[in-house]
């Protein structure tokens, strides 16, 4: 019965299948990288690559479906070209994603590293704060803060970054606690190097792996968060376009012109999926315990 | 010391992981009631051999035959194999601390074997478990039934594991480095326990170890493995007294002796084990003091007297 | 076990105090302060603001305010809504059942489906099923939940007409089945991300466990594969899975907020978003605290469950 489904359980990794999974993951990660590069390039070179200007109105061809009337991905309620707007919105969404990730990585690393390295009451205090912050669902916190702060690219990136650093802090804390007692650290301490120097020069290079993985996964998450708060109206403000605020009227758009509501969502999904694939691939590549999974 | 017949006959057993042959056409026999020592360095294929016998390997291609009570262990159907595992053949492993499930009481873990193979009810299984605990030297067996593995010492864990392995009175016990992870004092106790169990129960045993000292008092015969092949097999005392294969000689020489001079170098076997690829010719040749042209061809097991065989062209 | 419980409950209480401090600080650090609705409004005079301040006790020193507020939360006096004046506690409690219905259903459903998929992926590792579910899970984790919800409404409610487009009951009352019909889409949308996580982590934990020595022993005992899988492997996986459940709670609560806004589900999340618009601090604070409380309580329950299930657990804690 159940046994025929279960069959025999995998124990030692069958070499052929293990390799197939690694290669497959690797291909997806590579694909993700290609997509991200494409998105970044199209966003960065939007002024040169886009078929129109983002504010060009084409009132004769409003709500045009894709592949029609000179609009590759259709046009919106004011006749503006969707492809163009997506590219320009990409600039915003991607920059917010990366900037927020930078904040997360810096804050998360700093807190986790100092807590782990210095120990004592600093350790306890910092980790207590981390644990407390983890109790708040990040969406709640983010919205709460976003509603009161004047939204700008910088402020939004900062807010998102400051609501997502806790997990990285915990991971770094765990890793560095182990490294703290390593010989090369003791050597540096004996020479009299100050704490921040040791952390930056000796310890940081050794925890690059989880940081890199966290960086990609956090960028993915930041893009999702930005899209949500912009959708609600607390993020990027029109007329500046982001993938999220292009969806603010999605509910009604679905009834009038589904493609219009579909495109930005697909763009977000594409970007986030790619970052996730890259992050996953990095995790596999950098994980010392490679024989598993 | 041999009982009433052949229990296990292994013929040209081969275990391959992809292109690598961890075990390359080994053959040996085991009589009922006999204890065979399987000796060799790490990576020589001795553990793989045991795992292959009860088909616990996955991702491996196993070839050859292993006749056990009229059944070919290599080819028999999985369902029948499951009956044999734990029932007719028991196996114990190296690290007792991790070999038991950390969240199940040890009494229940032993009882599980009994209920699977002997279909015993809860009460009968409990009674038999207490009996087994007593047999393996677990003090206060009734209280130990509800204990968890992390509450026991290494030696105690290994006793429980042995109890679990012999619970259904198997005809063959495979012991893979049963004492390596234990303290020296406990090692002797466990070996003695295994020895007496095999003797009293007329149970055959294959004792796998890298330590020649371990096989000395416990085994009837020894088979020495190197890089996936058996290089010498002999009754234990003959092996110690008159080893024929250069590798065996090297092994025996490298056991530190109390009476060796202070200034003498400790004898070693030069070099390291090569990858277990199919090296043409004798696998030990690269490290062998007696290597010659003829060793380019793989030597078969040649007879050197009663029940004593060695795979070497140059042995005498 | 008793000492362990006391210890853990005390830890949780400390955590909740920390949460309240941070929440309170946030409220007062926000531009315009707690009375932003008024202070940022040019038509409101300074005297009016002063009057309102006194009325709400906001003219007192910050720490006094905190203690009064914290004491109030503890005793059930959660203040009054800026936007209508009803007691906050009533307003919030009114919405709790709907949110719990959504979260509870999503959690149960995602647990069952996610773990099943994870187990299958682990057992059939390297197969097409395994690869396909891995990719599907990744995509599921990358979808913007709100957009996916809107898409689902478009397809299943507006185009196909199979399911209602929002709310938790029909305008004409409706019975149990009606409530169920309204529940399907929101739960499916909320559960999607959770299923993806459960399946990936279950697969990962299970594969690691299947390589352990005690599994090898179980197989050497001649046990059936199903028994090894369930009684030995899954039992060992319980601890990391329960921990995962605890860690998922913030995601669950946050996801519920997003889902409620999209489906007009009358729960706490929707109330939160509405209160944002009117800067209704007491309500916002209360919901923030409830959300955090759910997370803390959930983690406490998870720890207790682990202590019950894993005999080694209490040693680490006490």
PDB file of N, CA and C in Angstrom, chain B residues 161-219:
ATOM      1  N   UNK B 161      22.170  -1.807  21.583  1.00  0.00           N
ATOM      2  CA  UNK B 161      22.180  -2.065  20.148  1.00  0.00           C
ATOM      3  C   UNK B 161      22.440  -3.542  19.868  1.00  0.00           C
ATOM      4  N   UNK B 162      23.329  -4.117  20.632  1.00  0.00           N
ATOM      5  CA  UNK B 162      23.597  -5.540  20.465  1.00  0.00           C
ATOM      6  C   UNK B 162      22.345  -6.346  20.807  1.00  0.00           C
ATOM      7  N   UNK B 163      21.693  -5.949  21.887  1.00  0.00           N
ATOM      8  CA  UNK B 163      20.448  -6.627  22.261  1.00  0.00           C
ATOM      9  C   UNK B 163      19.446  -6.563  21.118  1.00  0.00           C
ATOM     10  N   UNK B 164      19.360  -5.383  20.509  1.00  0.00           N
ATOM     11  CA  UNK B 164      18.428  -5.193  19.405  1.00  0.00           C
ATOM     12  C   UNK B 164      18.780  -6.089  18.224  1.00  0.00           C
ATOM     13  N   UNK B 165      20.083  -6.220  17.973  1.00  0.00           N
ATOM     14  CA  UNK B 165      20.518  -6.992  16.810  1.00  0.00           C
ATOM     15  C   UNK B 165      20.310  -8.490  17.004  1.00  0.00           C
ATOM     16  N   UNK B 166      20.454  -8.968  18.252  1.00  0.00           N
ATOM     17  CA  UNK B 166      20.308 -10.413  18.462  1.00  0.00           C
ATOM     18  C   UNK B 166      18.923 -10.794  18.937  1.00  0.00           C
ATOM     19  N   UNK B 167      18.036  -9.824  19.001  1.00  0.00           N
ATOM     20  CA  UNK B 167      16.706 -10.057  19.587  1.00  0.00           C
ATOM     21  C   UNK B 167      15.996 -11.253  18.974  1.00  0.00           C
ATOM     22  N   UNK B 168      16.092 -11.402  17.668  1.00  0.00           N
ATOM     23  CA  UNK B 168      15.354 -12.485  17.023  1.00  0.00           C
ATOM     24  C   UNK B 168      16.242 -13.684  16.742  1.00  0.00           C
ATOM     25  N   UNK B 169      17.295 -13.825  17.535  1.00  0.00           N
ATOM     26  CA  UNK B 169      18.214 -14.949  17.402  1.00  0.00           C
ATOM     27  C   UNK B 169      18.663 -15.155  15.968  1.00  0.00           C
ATOM     28  N   UNK B 170      19.317 -14.171  15.412  1.00  0.00           N
ATOM     29  CA  UNK B 170      19.755 -14.318  14.023  1.00  0.00           C
ATOM     30  C   UNK B 170      20.867 -15.353  13.913  1.00  0.00           C
ATOM     31  N   UNK B 171      21.013 -15.933  12.749  1.00  0.00           N
ATOM     32  CA  UNK B 171      22.090 -16.898  12.543  1.00  0.00           C
ATOM     33  C   UNK B 171      23.403 -16.198  12.271  1.00  0.00           C
ATOM     34  N   UNK B 172      23.337 -14.950  11.801  1.00  0.00           N
ATOM     35  CA  UNK B 172      24.565 -14.232  11.452  1.00  0.00           C
ATOM     36  C   UNK B 172      24.497 -12.829  12.032  1.00  0.00           C
ATOM     37  N   UNK B 173      25.594 -12.409  12.643  1.00  0.00           N
ATOM     38  CA  UNK B 173      25.670 -11.043  13.157  1.00  0.00           C
ATOM     39  C   UNK B 173      26.794 -10.312  12.436  1.00  0.00           C
ATOM     40  N   UNK B 174      26.480  -9.154  11.870  1.00  0.00           N
ATOM     41  CA  UNK B 174      27.519  -8.340  11.243  1.00  0.00           C
ATOM     42  C   UNK B 174      27.853  -7.213  12.207  1.00  0.00           C
ATOM     43  N   UNK B 175      29.120  -7.158  12.615  1.00  0.00           N
ATOM     44  CA  UNK B 175      29.508  -6.118  13.570  1.00  0.00           C
ATOM     45  C   UNK B 175      30.526  -5.208  12.906  1.00  0.00           C
ATOM     46  N   UNK B 176      30.099  -3.990  12.592  1.00  0.00           N
ATOM     47  CA  UNK B 176      30.970  -3.068  11.863  1.00  0.00           C
ATOM     48  C   UNK B 176      31.650  -2.129  12.847  1.00  0.00           C
ATOM     49  N   UNK B 177      32.893  -2.372  13.129  1.00  0.00           N
ATOM     50  CA  UNK B 177      33.677  -1.557  14.061  1.00  0.00           C
ATOM     51  C   UNK B 177      32.909  -1.286  15.355  1.00  0.00           C
ATOM     52  N   UNK B 178      32.446  -2.314  16.040  1.00  0.00           N
ATOM     53  CA  UNK B 178      31.557  -2.092  17.181  1.00  0.00           C
ATOM     54  C   UNK B 178      32.228  -1.410  18.364  1.00  0.00           C
ATOM     55  N   UNK B 179      33.565  -1.397  18.384  1.00  0.00           N
ATOM     56  CA  UNK B 179      34.206  -0.840  19.570  1.00  0.00           C
ATOM     57  C   UNK B 179      35.005   0.424  19.289  1.00  0.00           C
ATOM     58  N   UNK B 180      35.098   0.813  18.052  1.00  0.00           N
ATOM     59  CA  UNK B 180      35.974   1.929  17.688  1.00  0.00           C
ATOM     60  C   UNK B 180      35.625   3.213  18.412  1.00  0.00           C
ATOM     61  N   UNK B 181      34.330   3.464  18.603  1.00  0.00           N
ATOM     62  CA  UNK B 181      33.931   4.742  19.211  1.00  0.00           C
ATOM     63  C   UNK B 181      33.885   4.675  20.728  1.00  0.00           C
ATOM     64  N   UNK B 182      34.328   3.589  21.315  1.00  0.00           N
ATOM     65  CA  UNK B 182      34.199   3.425  22.772  1.00  0.00           C
ATOM     66  C   UNK B 182      35.532   3.573  23.488  1.00  0.00           C
ATOM     67  N   UNK B 183      35.451   3.840  24.764  1.00  0.00           N
ATOM     68  CA  UNK B 183      36.659   3.884  25.596  1.00  0.00           C
ATOM     69  C   UNK B 183      37.322   2.523  25.620  1.00  0.00           C
ATOM     70  N   UNK B 184      38.632   2.546  25.829  1.00  0.00           N
ATOM     71  CA  UNK B 184      39.406   1.303  25.750  1.00  0.00           C
ATOM     72  C   UNK B 184      38.905   0.247  26.727  1.00  0.00           C
ATOM     73  N   UNK B 185      38.605   0.670  27.934  1.00  0.00           N
ATOM     74  CA  UNK B 185      38.156  -0.312  28.927  1.00  0.00           C
ATOM     75  C   UNK B 185      36.827  -0.930  28.515  1.00  0.00           C
ATOM     76  N   UNK B 186      35.959  -0.104  27.969  1.00  0.00           N
ATOM     77  CA  UNK B 186      34.647  -0.599  27.547  1.00  0.00           C
ATOM     78  C   UNK B 186      34.786  -1.494  26.324  1.00  0.00           C
ATOM     79  N   UNK B 187      35.766  -1.188  25.491  1.00  0.00           N
ATOM     80  CA  UNK B 187      35.993  -1.976  24.288  1.00  0.00           C
ATOM     81  C   UNK B 187      36.129  -3.448  24.633  1.00  0.00           C
ATOM     82  N   UNK B 188      36.970  -3.705  25.606  1.00  0.00           N
ATOM     83  CA  UNK B 188      37.236  -5.103  25.965  1.00  0.00           C
ATOM     84  C   UNK B 188      35.948  -5.788  26.413  1.00  0.00           C
ATOM     85  N   UNK B 189      35.157  -5.072  27.209  1.00  0.00           N
ATOM     86  CA  UNK B 189      33.899  -5.650  27.694  1.00  0.00           C
ATOM     87  C   UNK B 189      32.975  -6.013  26.537  1.00  0.00           C
ATOM     88  N   UNK B 190      32.849  -5.075  25.604  1.00  0.00           N
ATOM     89  CA  UNK B 190      31.928  -5.294  24.480  1.00  0.00           C
ATOM     90  C   UNK B 190      32.410  -6.468  23.632  1.00  0.00           C
ATOM     91  N   UNK B 191      33.714  -6.538  23.396  1.00  0.00           N
ATOM     92  CA  UNK B 191      34.256  -7.645  22.609  1.00  0.00           C
ATOM     93  C   UNK B 191      33.988  -8.977  23.289  1.00  0.00           C
ATOM     94  N   UNK B 192      34.194  -8.974  24.577  1.00  0.00           N
ATOM     95  CA  UNK B 192      33.952 -10.199  25.332  1.00  0.00           C
ATOM     96  C   UNK B 192      32.486 -10.587  25.247  1.00  0.00           C
ATOM     97  N   UNK B 193      31.631  -9.583  25.331  1.00  0.00           N
ATOM     98  CA  UNK B 193      30.194  -9.826  25.220  1.00  0.00           C
ATOM     99  C   UNK B 193      29.851 -10.452  23.873  1.00  0.00           C
ATOM    100  N   UNK B 194      30.385  -9.865  22.807  1.00  0.00           N
ATOM    101  CA  UNK B 194      30.109 -10.390  21.475  1.00  0.00           C
ATOM    102  C   UNK B 194      30.612 -11.829  21.355  1.00  0.00           C
ATOM    103  N   UNK B 195      31.799 -12.046  21.878  1.00  0.00           N
ATOM    104  CA  UNK B 195      32.412 -13.362  21.817  1.00  0.00           C
ATOM    105  C   UNK B 195      31.516 -14.401  22.494  1.00  0.00           C
ATOM    106  N   UNK B 196      31.041 -14.062  23.694  1.00  0.00           N
ATOM    107  CA  UNK B 196      30.237 -15.042  24.423  1.00  0.00           C
ATOM    108  C   UNK B 196      28.873 -15.241  23.774  1.00  0.00           C
ATOM    109  N   UNK B 197      28.309 -14.188  23.229  1.00  0.00           N
ATOM    110  CA  UNK B 197      27.015 -14.328  22.552  1.00  0.00           C
ATOM    111  C   UNK B 197      27.149 -15.260  21.356  1.00  0.00           C
ATOM    112  N   UNK B 198      28.219 -15.042  20.586  1.00  0.00           N
ATOM    113  CA  UNK B 198      28.404 -15.880  19.397  1.00  0.00           C
ATOM    114  C   UNK B 198      28.584 -17.330  19.801  1.00  0.00           C
ATOM    115  N   UNK B 199      29.354 -17.530  20.852  1.00  0.00           N
ATOM    116  CA  UNK B 199      29.672 -18.871  21.304  1.00  0.00           C
ATOM    117  C   UNK B 199      28.434 -19.555  21.857  1.00  0.00           C
ATOM    118  N   UNK B 200      27.743 -18.874  22.778  1.00  0.00           N
ATOM    119  CA  UNK B 200      26.587 -19.488  23.417  1.00  0.00           C
ATOM    120  C   UNK B 200      25.437 -19.720  22.462  1.00  0.00           C
ATOM    121  N   UNK B 201      25.239 -18.779  21.548  1.00  0.00           N
ATOM    122  CA  UNK B 201      24.087 -18.910  20.660  1.00  0.00           C
ATOM    123  C   UNK B 201      24.401 -19.649  19.382  1.00  0.00           C
ATOM    124  N   UNK B 202      25.610 -20.175  19.280  1.00  0.00           N
ATOM    125  CA  UNK B 202      26.048 -20.819  18.043  1.00  0.00           C
ATOM    126  C   UNK B 202      25.744 -19.918  16.864  1.00  0.00           C
ATOM    127  N   UNK B 203      26.037 -18.635  17.049  1.00  0.00           N
ATOM    128  CA  UNK B 203      25.733 -17.658  16.019  1.00  0.00           C
ATOM    129  C   UNK B 203      27.017 -17.336  15.279  1.00  0.00           C
ATOM    130  N   UNK B 204      26.943 -17.225  13.983  1.00  0.00           N
ATOM    131  CA  UNK B 204      28.118 -16.800  13.228  1.00  0.00           C
ATOM    132  C   UNK B 204      28.241 -15.290  13.294  1.00  0.00           C
ATOM    133  N   UNK B 205      29.474 -14.814  13.183  1.00  0.00           N
ATOM    134  CA  UNK B 205      29.679 -13.371  13.245  1.00  0.00           C
ATOM    135  C   UNK B 205      30.748 -12.936  12.271  1.00  0.00           C
ATOM    136  N   UNK B 206      30.538 -11.820  11.623  1.00  0.00           N
ATOM    137  CA  UNK B 206      31.605 -11.196  10.849  1.00  0.00           C
ATOM    138  C   UNK B 206      31.979  -9.927  11.602  1.00  0.00           C
ATOM    139  N   UNK B 207      33.188  -9.889  12.105  1.00  0.00           N
ATOM    140  CA  UNK B 207      33.638  -8.750  12.896  1.00  0.00           C
ATOM    141  C   UNK B 207      34.532  -7.883  12.028  1.00  0.00           C
ATOM    142  N   UNK B 208      34.069  -6.675  11.745  1.00  0.00           N
ATOM    143  CA  UNK B 208      34.800  -5.785  10.846  1.00  0.00           C
ATOM    144  C   UNK B 208      35.583  -4.786  11.676  1.00  0.00           C
ATOM    145  N   UNK B 209      36.846  -4.646  11.379  1.00  0.00           N
ATOM    146  CA  UNK B 209      37.644  -3.718  12.155  1.00  0.00           C
ATOM    147  C   UNK B 209      38.905  -3.337  11.407  1.00  0.00           C
ATOM    148  N   UNK B 210      39.526  -2.236  11.804  1.00  0.00           N
ATOM    149  CA  UNK B 210      40.808  -1.868  11.223  1.00  0.00           C
ATOM    150  C   UNK B 210      41.920  -2.248  12.193  1.00  0.00           C
ATOM    151  N   UNK B 211      41.529  -2.766  13.324  1.00  0.00           N
ATOM    152  CA  UNK B 211      42.462  -3.005  14.420  1.00  0.00           C
ATOM    153  C   UNK B 211      42.714  -4.507  14.582  1.00  0.00           C
ATOM    154  N   UNK B 212      43.903  -4.951  14.231  1.00  0.00           N
ATOM    155  CA  UNK B 212      44.219  -6.383  14.328  1.00  0.00           C
ATOM    156  C   UNK B 212      44.134  -6.883  15.762  1.00  0.00           C
ATOM    157  N   UNK B 213      44.419  -5.994  16.700  1.00  0.00           N
ATOM    158  CA  UNK B 213      44.359  -6.401  18.100  1.00  0.00           C
ATOM    159  C   UNK B 213      42.982  -6.893  18.483  1.00  0.00           C
ATOM    160  N   UNK B 214      41.958  -6.286  17.850  1.00  0.00           N
ATOM    161  CA  UNK B 214      40.585  -6.641  18.197  1.00  0.00           C
ATOM    162  C   UNK B 214      40.256  -8.069  17.799  1.00  0.00           C
ATOM    163  N   UNK B 215      40.805  -8.530  16.676  1.00  0.00           N
ATOM    164  CA  UNK B 215      40.417  -9.859  16.201  1.00  0.00           C
ATOM    165  C   UNK B 215      41.137 -10.973  16.942  1.00  0.00           C
ATOM    166  N   UNK B 216      42.207 -10.605  17.651  1.00  0.00           N
ATOM    167  CA  UNK B 216      43.076 -11.638  18.198  1.00  0.00           C
ATOM    168  C   UNK B 216      42.346 -12.677  19.035  1.00  0.00           C
ATOM    169  N   UNK B 217      41.595 -12.246  20.048  1.00  0.00           N
ATOM    170  CA  UNK B 217      41.011 -13.253  20.923  1.00  0.00           C
ATOM    171  C   UNK B 217      39.614 -13.677  20.547  1.00  0.00           C
ATOM    172  N   UNK B 218      39.047 -13.033  19.544  1.00  0.00           N
ATOM    173  CA  UNK B 218      37.616 -13.198  19.331  1.00  0.00           C
ATOM    174  C   UNK B 218      37.280 -14.040  18.094  1.00  0.00           C
ATOM    175  N   UNK B 219      38.140 -14.013  17.086  1.00  0.00           N
ATOM    176  CA  UNK B 219      37.746 -14.619  15.816  1.00  0.00           C
ATOM    177  C   UNK B 219      38.398 -15.979  15.590  1.00  0.00           C
TER     178      UNK B 219
END
